[in-house]
Rosetta silent file (secondary structure, phi, psi, omega in degrees, C-alpha in Angstrom):
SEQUENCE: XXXXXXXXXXXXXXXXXXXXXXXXXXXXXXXXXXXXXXXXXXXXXXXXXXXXXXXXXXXXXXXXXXXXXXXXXXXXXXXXXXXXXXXXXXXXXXXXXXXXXXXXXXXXXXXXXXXXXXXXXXXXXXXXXXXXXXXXXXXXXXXXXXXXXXXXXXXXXXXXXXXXXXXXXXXXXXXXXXXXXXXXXXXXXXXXXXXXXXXXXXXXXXXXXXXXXXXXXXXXXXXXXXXXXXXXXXXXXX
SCORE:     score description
SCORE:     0.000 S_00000001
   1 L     0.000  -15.441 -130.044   91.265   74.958  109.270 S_00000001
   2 H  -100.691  -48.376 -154.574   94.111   73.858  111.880 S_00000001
   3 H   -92.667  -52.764 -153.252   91.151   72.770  114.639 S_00000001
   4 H   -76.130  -12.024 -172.981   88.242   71.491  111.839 S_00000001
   5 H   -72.830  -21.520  172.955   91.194   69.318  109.705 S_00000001
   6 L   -82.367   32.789 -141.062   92.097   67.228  113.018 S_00000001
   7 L  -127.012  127.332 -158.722   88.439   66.367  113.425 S_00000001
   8 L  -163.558  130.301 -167.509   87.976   62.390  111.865 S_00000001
   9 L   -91.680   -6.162  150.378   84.479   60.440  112.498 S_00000001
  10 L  -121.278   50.646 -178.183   86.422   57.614  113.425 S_00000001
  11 L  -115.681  113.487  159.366   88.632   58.995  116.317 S_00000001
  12 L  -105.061   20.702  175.098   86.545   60.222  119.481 S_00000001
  13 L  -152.365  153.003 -177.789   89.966   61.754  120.605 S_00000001
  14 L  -115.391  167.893 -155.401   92.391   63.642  119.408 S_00000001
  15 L  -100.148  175.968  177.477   96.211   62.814  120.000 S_00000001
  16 H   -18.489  -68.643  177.665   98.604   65.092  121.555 S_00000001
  17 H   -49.582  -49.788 -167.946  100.164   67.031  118.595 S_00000001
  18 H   -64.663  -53.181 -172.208   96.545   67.766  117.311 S_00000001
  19 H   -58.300  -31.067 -150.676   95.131   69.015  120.682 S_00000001
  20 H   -82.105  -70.687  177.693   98.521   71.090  120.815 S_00000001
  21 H   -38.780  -58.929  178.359   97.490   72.491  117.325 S_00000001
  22 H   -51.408  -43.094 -172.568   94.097   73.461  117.664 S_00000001
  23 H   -88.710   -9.300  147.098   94.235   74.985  120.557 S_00000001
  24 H   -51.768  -28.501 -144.361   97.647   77.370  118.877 S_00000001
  25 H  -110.397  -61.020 -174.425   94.648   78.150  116.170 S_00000001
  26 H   -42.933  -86.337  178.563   91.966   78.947  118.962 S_00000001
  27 H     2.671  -77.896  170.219   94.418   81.279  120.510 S_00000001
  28 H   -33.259  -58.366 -163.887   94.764   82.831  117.444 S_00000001
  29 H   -64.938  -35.632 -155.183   91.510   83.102  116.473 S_00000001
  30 L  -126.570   17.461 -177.002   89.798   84.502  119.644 S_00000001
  31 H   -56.105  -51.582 -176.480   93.304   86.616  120.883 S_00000001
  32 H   -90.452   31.663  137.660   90.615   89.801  120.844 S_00000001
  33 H   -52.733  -48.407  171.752   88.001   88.430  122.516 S_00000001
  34 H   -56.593  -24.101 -147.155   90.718   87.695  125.093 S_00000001
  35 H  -108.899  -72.065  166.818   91.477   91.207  125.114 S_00000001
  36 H   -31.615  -44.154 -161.772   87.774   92.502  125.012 S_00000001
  37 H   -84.690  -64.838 -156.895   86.963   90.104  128.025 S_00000001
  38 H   -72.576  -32.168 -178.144   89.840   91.674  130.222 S_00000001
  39 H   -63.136  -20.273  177.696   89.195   95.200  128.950 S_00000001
  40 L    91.504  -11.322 -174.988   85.277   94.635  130.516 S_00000001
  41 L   -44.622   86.837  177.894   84.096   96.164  126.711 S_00000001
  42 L   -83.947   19.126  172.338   80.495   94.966  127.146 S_00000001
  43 L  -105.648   21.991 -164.800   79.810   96.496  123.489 S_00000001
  44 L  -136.460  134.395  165.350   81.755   92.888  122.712 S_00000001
  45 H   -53.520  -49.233 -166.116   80.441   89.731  122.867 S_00000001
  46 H   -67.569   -1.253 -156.153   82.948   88.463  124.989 S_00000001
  47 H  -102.760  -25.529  155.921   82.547   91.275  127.415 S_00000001
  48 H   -30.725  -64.324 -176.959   78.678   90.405  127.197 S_00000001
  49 H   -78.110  -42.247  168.757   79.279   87.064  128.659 S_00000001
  50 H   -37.205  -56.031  174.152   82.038   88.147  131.186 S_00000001
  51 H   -52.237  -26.454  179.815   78.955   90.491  132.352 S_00000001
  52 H   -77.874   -9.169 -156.286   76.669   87.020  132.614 S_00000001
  53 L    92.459    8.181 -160.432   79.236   85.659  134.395 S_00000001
  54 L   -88.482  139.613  175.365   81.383   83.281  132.497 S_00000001
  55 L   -87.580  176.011 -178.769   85.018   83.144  133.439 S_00000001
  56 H   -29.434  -61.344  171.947   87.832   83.636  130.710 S_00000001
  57 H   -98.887   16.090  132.173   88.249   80.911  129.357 S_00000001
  58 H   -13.619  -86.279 -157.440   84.200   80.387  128.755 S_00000001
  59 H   -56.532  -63.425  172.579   83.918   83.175  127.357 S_00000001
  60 H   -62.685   -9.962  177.170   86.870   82.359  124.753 S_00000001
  61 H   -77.770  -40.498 -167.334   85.603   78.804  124.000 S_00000001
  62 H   -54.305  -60.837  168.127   82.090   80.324  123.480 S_00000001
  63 H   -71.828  -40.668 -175.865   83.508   83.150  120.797 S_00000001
  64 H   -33.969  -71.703 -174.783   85.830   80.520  119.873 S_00000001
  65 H   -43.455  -79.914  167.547   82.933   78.528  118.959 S_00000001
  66 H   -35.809  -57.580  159.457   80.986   81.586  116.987 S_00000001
  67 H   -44.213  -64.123  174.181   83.869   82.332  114.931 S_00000001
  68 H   -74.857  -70.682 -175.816   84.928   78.774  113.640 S_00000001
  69 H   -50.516  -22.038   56.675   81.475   77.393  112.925 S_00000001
  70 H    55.006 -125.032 -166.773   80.472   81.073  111.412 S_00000001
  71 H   -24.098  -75.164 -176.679   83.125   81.073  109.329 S_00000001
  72 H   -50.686  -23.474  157.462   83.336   77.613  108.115 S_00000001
  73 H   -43.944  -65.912 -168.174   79.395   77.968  107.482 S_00000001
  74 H   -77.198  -23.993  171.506   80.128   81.066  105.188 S_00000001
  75 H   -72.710  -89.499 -166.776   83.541   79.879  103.417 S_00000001
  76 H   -26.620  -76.589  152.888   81.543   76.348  102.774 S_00000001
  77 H   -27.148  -50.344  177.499   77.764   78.356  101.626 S_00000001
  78 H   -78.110  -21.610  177.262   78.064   81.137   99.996 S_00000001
  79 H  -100.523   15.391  162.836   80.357   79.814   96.773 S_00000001
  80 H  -112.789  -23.958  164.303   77.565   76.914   96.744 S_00000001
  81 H   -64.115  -51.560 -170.539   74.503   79.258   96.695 S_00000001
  82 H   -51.325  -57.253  130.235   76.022   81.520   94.710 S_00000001
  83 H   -14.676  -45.885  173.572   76.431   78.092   92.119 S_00000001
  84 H   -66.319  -67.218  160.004   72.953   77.274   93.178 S_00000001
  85 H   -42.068  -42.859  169.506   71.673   80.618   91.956 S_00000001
  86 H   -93.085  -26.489  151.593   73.350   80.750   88.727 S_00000001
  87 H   -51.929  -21.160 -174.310   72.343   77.252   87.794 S_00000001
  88 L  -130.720   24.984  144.965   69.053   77.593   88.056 S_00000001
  89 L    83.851   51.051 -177.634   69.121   80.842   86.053 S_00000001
  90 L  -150.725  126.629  179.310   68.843   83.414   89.029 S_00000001
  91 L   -73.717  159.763 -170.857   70.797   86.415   89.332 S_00000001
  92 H   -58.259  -22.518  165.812   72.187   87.470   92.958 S_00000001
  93 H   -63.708  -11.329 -160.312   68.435   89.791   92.975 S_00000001
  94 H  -123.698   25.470  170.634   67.200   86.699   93.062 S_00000001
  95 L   -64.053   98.982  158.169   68.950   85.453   96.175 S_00000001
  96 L  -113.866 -157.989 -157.999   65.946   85.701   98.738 S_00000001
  97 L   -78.558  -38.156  162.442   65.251   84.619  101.911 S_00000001
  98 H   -77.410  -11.928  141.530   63.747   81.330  100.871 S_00000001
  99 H   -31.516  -48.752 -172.062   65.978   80.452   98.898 S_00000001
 100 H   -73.789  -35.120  172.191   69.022   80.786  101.005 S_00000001
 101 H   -32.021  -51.394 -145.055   66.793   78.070  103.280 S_00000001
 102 H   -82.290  -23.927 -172.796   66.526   75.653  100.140 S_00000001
 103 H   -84.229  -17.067 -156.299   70.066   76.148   99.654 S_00000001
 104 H   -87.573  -46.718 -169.923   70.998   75.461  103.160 S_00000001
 105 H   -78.336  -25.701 -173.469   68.782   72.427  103.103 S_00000001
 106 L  -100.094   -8.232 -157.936   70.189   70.876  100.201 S_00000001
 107 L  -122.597  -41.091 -179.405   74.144   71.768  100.365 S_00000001
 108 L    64.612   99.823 -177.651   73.812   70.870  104.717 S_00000001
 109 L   -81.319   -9.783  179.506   76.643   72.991  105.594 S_00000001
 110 L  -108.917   94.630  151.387   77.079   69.837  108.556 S_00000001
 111 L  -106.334   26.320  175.101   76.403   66.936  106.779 S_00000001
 112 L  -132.290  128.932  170.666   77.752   64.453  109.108 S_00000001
 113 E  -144.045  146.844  166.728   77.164   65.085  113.176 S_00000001
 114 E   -62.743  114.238  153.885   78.698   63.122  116.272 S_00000001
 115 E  -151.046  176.802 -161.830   76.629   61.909  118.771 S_00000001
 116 E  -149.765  121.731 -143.842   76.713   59.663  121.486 S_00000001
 117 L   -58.696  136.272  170.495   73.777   57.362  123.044 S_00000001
 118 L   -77.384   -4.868  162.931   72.622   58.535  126.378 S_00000001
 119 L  -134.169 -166.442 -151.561   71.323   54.966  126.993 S_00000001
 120 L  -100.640  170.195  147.022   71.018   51.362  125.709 S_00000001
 121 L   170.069 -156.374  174.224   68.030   51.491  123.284 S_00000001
 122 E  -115.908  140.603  157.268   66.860   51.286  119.173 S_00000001
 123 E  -119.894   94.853 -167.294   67.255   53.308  116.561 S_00000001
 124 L    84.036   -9.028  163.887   65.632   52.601  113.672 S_00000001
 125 L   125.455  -15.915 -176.685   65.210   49.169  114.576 S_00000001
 126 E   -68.003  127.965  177.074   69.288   49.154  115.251 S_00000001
 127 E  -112.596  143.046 -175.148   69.927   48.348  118.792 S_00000001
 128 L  -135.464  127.265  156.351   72.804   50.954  120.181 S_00000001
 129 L   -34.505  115.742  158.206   74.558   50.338  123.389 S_00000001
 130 L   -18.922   96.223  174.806   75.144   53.320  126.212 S_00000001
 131 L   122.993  -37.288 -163.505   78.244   55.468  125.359 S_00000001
 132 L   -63.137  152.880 -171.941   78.326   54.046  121.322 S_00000001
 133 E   -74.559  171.244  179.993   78.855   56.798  119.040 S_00000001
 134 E  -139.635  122.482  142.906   75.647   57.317  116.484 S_00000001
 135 E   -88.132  145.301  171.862   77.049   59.236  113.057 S_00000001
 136 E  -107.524  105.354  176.484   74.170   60.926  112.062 S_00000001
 137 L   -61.751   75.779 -164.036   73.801   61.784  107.979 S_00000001
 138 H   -50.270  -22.659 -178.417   72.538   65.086  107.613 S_00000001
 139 H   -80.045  -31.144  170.075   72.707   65.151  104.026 S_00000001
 140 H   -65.046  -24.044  159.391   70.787   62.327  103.603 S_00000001
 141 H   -55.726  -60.867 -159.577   68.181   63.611  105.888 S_00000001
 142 H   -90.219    3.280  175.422   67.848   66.656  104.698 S_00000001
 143 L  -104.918  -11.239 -174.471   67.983   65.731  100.843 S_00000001
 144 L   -72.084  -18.519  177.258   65.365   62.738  101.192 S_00000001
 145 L   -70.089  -13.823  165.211   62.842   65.722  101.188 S_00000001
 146 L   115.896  172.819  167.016   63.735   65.757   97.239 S_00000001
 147 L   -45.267  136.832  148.145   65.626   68.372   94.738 S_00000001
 148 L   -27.798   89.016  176.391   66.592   71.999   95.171 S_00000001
 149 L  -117.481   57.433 -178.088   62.959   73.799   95.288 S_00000001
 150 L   -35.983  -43.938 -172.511   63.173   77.306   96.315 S_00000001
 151 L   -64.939   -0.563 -146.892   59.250   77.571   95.032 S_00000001
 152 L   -74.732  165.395  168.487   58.506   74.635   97.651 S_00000001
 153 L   -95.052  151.962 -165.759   55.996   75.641  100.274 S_00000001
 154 H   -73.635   -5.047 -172.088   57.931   75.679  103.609 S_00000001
 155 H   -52.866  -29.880 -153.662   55.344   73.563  105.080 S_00000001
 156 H   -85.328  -32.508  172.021   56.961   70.838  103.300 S_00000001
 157 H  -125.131   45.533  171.872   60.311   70.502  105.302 S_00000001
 158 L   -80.787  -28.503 -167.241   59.472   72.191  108.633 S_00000001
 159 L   -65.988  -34.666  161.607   59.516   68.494  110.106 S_00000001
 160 L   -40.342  -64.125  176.227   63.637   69.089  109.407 S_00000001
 161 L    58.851   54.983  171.711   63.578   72.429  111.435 S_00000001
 162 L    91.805  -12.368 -146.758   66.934   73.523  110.408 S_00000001
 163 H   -59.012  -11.340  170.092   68.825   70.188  111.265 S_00000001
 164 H   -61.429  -71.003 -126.183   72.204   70.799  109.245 S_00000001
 165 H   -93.587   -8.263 -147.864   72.459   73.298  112.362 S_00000001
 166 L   121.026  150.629 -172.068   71.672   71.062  114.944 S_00000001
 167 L  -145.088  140.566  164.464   68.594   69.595  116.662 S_00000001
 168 L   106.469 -107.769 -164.990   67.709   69.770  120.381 S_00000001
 169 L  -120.308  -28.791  170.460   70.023   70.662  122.729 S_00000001
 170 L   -93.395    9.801 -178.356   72.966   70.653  120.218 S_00000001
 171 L   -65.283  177.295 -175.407   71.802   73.505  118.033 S_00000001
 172 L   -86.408  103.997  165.755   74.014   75.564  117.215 S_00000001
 173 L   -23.331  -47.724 -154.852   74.697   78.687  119.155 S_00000001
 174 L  -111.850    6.333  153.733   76.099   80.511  116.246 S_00000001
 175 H   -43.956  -51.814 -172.547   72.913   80.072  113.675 S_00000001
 176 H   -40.567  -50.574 -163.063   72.183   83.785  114.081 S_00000001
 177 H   -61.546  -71.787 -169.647   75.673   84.767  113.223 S_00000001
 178 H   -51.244  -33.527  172.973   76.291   82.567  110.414 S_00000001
 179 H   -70.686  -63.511  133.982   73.194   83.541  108.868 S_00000001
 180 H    24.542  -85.615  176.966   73.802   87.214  109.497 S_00000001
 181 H   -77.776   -8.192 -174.748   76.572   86.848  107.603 S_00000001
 182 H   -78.449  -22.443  157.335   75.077   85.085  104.701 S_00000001
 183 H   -58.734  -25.037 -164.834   72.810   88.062  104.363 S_00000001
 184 H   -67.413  -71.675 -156.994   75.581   90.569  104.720 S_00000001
 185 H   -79.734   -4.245  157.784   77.383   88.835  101.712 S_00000001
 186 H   -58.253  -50.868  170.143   74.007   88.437   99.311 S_00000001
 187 H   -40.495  -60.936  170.486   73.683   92.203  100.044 S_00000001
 188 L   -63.649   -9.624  175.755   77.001   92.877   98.360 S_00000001
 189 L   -82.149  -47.476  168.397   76.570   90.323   95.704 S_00000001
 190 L   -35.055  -34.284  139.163   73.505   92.132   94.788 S_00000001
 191 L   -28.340  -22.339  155.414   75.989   95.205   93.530 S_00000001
 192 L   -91.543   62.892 -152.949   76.536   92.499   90.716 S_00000001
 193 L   -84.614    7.898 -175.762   73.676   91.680   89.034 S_00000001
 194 L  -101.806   56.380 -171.869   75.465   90.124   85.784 S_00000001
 195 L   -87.871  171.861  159.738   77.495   87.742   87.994 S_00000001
 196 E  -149.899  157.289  155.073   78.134   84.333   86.417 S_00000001
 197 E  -139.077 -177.439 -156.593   80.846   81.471   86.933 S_00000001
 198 E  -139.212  155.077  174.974   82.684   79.115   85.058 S_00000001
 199 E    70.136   44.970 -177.349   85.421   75.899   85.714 S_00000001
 200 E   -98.662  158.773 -165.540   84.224   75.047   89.376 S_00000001
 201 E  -139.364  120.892  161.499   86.262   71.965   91.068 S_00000001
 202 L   -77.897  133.529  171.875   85.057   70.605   93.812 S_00000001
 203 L   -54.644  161.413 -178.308   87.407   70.014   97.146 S_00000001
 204 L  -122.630  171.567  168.246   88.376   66.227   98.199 S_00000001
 205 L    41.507   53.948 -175.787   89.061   64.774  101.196 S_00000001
 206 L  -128.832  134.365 -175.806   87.382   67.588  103.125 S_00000001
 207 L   -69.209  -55.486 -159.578   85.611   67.704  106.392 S_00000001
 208 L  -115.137  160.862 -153.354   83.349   70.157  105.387 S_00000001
 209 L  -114.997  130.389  173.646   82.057   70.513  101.740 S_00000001
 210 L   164.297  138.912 -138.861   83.163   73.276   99.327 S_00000001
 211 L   -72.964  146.276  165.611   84.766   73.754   96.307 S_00000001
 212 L   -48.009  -34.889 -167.489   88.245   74.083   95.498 S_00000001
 213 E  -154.595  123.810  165.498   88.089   76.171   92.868 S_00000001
 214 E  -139.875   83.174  152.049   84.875   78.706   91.794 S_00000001
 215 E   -61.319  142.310 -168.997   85.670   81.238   89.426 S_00000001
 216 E  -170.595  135.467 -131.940   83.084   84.208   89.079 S_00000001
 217 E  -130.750  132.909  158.641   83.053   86.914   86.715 S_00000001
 218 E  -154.758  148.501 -165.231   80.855   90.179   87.475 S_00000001
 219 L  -112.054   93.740 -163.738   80.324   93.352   86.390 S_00000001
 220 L   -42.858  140.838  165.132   79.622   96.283   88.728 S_00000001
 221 L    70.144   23.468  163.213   76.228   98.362   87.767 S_00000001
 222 L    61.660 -133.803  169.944   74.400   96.012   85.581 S_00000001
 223 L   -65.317  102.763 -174.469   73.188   97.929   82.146 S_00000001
 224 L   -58.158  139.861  150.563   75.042  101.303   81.504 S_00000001
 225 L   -26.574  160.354  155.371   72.921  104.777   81.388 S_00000001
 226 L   -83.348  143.430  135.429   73.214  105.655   77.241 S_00000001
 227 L   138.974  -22.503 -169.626   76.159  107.064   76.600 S_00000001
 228 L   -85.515 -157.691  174.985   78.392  105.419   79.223 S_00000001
 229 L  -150.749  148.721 -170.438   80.337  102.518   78.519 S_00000001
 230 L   -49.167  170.988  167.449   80.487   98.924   80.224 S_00000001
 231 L  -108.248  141.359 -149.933   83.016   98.044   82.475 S_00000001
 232 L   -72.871  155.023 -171.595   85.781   95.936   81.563 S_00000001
 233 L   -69.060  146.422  160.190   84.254   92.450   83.788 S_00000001
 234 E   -80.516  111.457  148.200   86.145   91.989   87.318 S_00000001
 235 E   -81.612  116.491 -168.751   87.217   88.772   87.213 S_00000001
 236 E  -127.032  166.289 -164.706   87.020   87.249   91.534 S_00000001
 237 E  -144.734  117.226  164.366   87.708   84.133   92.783 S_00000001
 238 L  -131.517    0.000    0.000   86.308   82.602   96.009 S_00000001
């Protein structure tokens, strides 16, 4: 949070202190990669790109990169799908693959991106100047396509093609991963199939969107065998 909290759409620089910061959190964050990369461990990403050729500190902006955008994808997604899913009456079985799209499409885990013109031209009828930033509204893109419609045929938003990750040349490196993990943690939600939650608070003043507070109450092993008896509910918090 150290690196995405200095990050402000209307700053294209960051000041001393902050650059100071971030790069203390990157450290942190990618110390075994650093390790992996010197050790030569090609069963490691970083040691993967050290074999492509990338020098050191590449290699650590690159995992650097996987990790925070990852992560903040999967903190930010998974307690709004999860939301998504029990609102609209569907247990964690009923998490599929198109779904997690619809949820993806509708929630934007980016919904604001930087860009910057590479020439004088129009946009939209807008004329923008060489160098001026362009924010681009992802959520607004990608929600003009209508409500949260898992049943939709995908035909219907392929002209989007993902763009909460990025479009072009900017996509995101780190789709695989972050999705990846969003399967990994549906798999384990599935181990719950009564989950439900209750009280959610959304965060303010946040870069990236996702709630402050989601309580969510589940109960390992659905419907007991006869004879056993329920389990007192886990009450978890993400």
């Amino acid at each position: 949070m150290a690196a995405v909290s200095a990050v402000r759409l209307r700053r294209t620089t960051l000041t001393g202190r902050q650059t100071e910061r971030a790069r203390a959190a990157l450290a942190r964050l990618t110390e075994a990669a650093v390790a992996a990369y010197r050790a030569g461990d090609e069963s490691t990403a970083a040691g993967q790109l050290r074999a492509l050729g990338l020098d050191e500190a590449q290699a650590r902006g690159a995992v650097g990169l996987f990790l925070l955008t990852g992560t903040e994808t999967l903190v930010s997604f998974v307690p709004r799908l999860v939301a998504l899913a029990h609102d609209t009456g569907r247990g964690p079985d009923g998490i599929t693959d198109a779904l997690v799209e619809e949820a993806l499409r509708v929630t934007s885990p980016t919904p604001v991106m930087l860009r910057s013109a590479a020439r004088t031209g129009r946009i939209g009828g807008i004329r923008v100047a060489a160098g001026e930033r362009v924010v681009i509204a992802t959520l607004l893109c990608a929600r003009a396509y209508g409500p949260f419609a898992p049943e939709r045929d995908a035909a219907e938003t392929a002209g989007l093609r993902r763009l909460w990750f990025g479009a072009g040349p900017h996509f995101c490196l780190g789709m695989p991963l972050a999705t990846a993990e969003v399967r990994a943690v549906v798999g384990v939600l599935r181990g719950f199939p009564e989950l439900s939650t209750a009280g959610r608070r959304p965060a303010r003043g946040v870069l990236v969107p996702s709630y402050a507070r989601l309580p969510v109450r589940a109960r390992a092993g659905g419907v007991p065998r006869d004879g056993e008896r329920l389990r007192k509910p886990d009450r978890r918090r993400r």
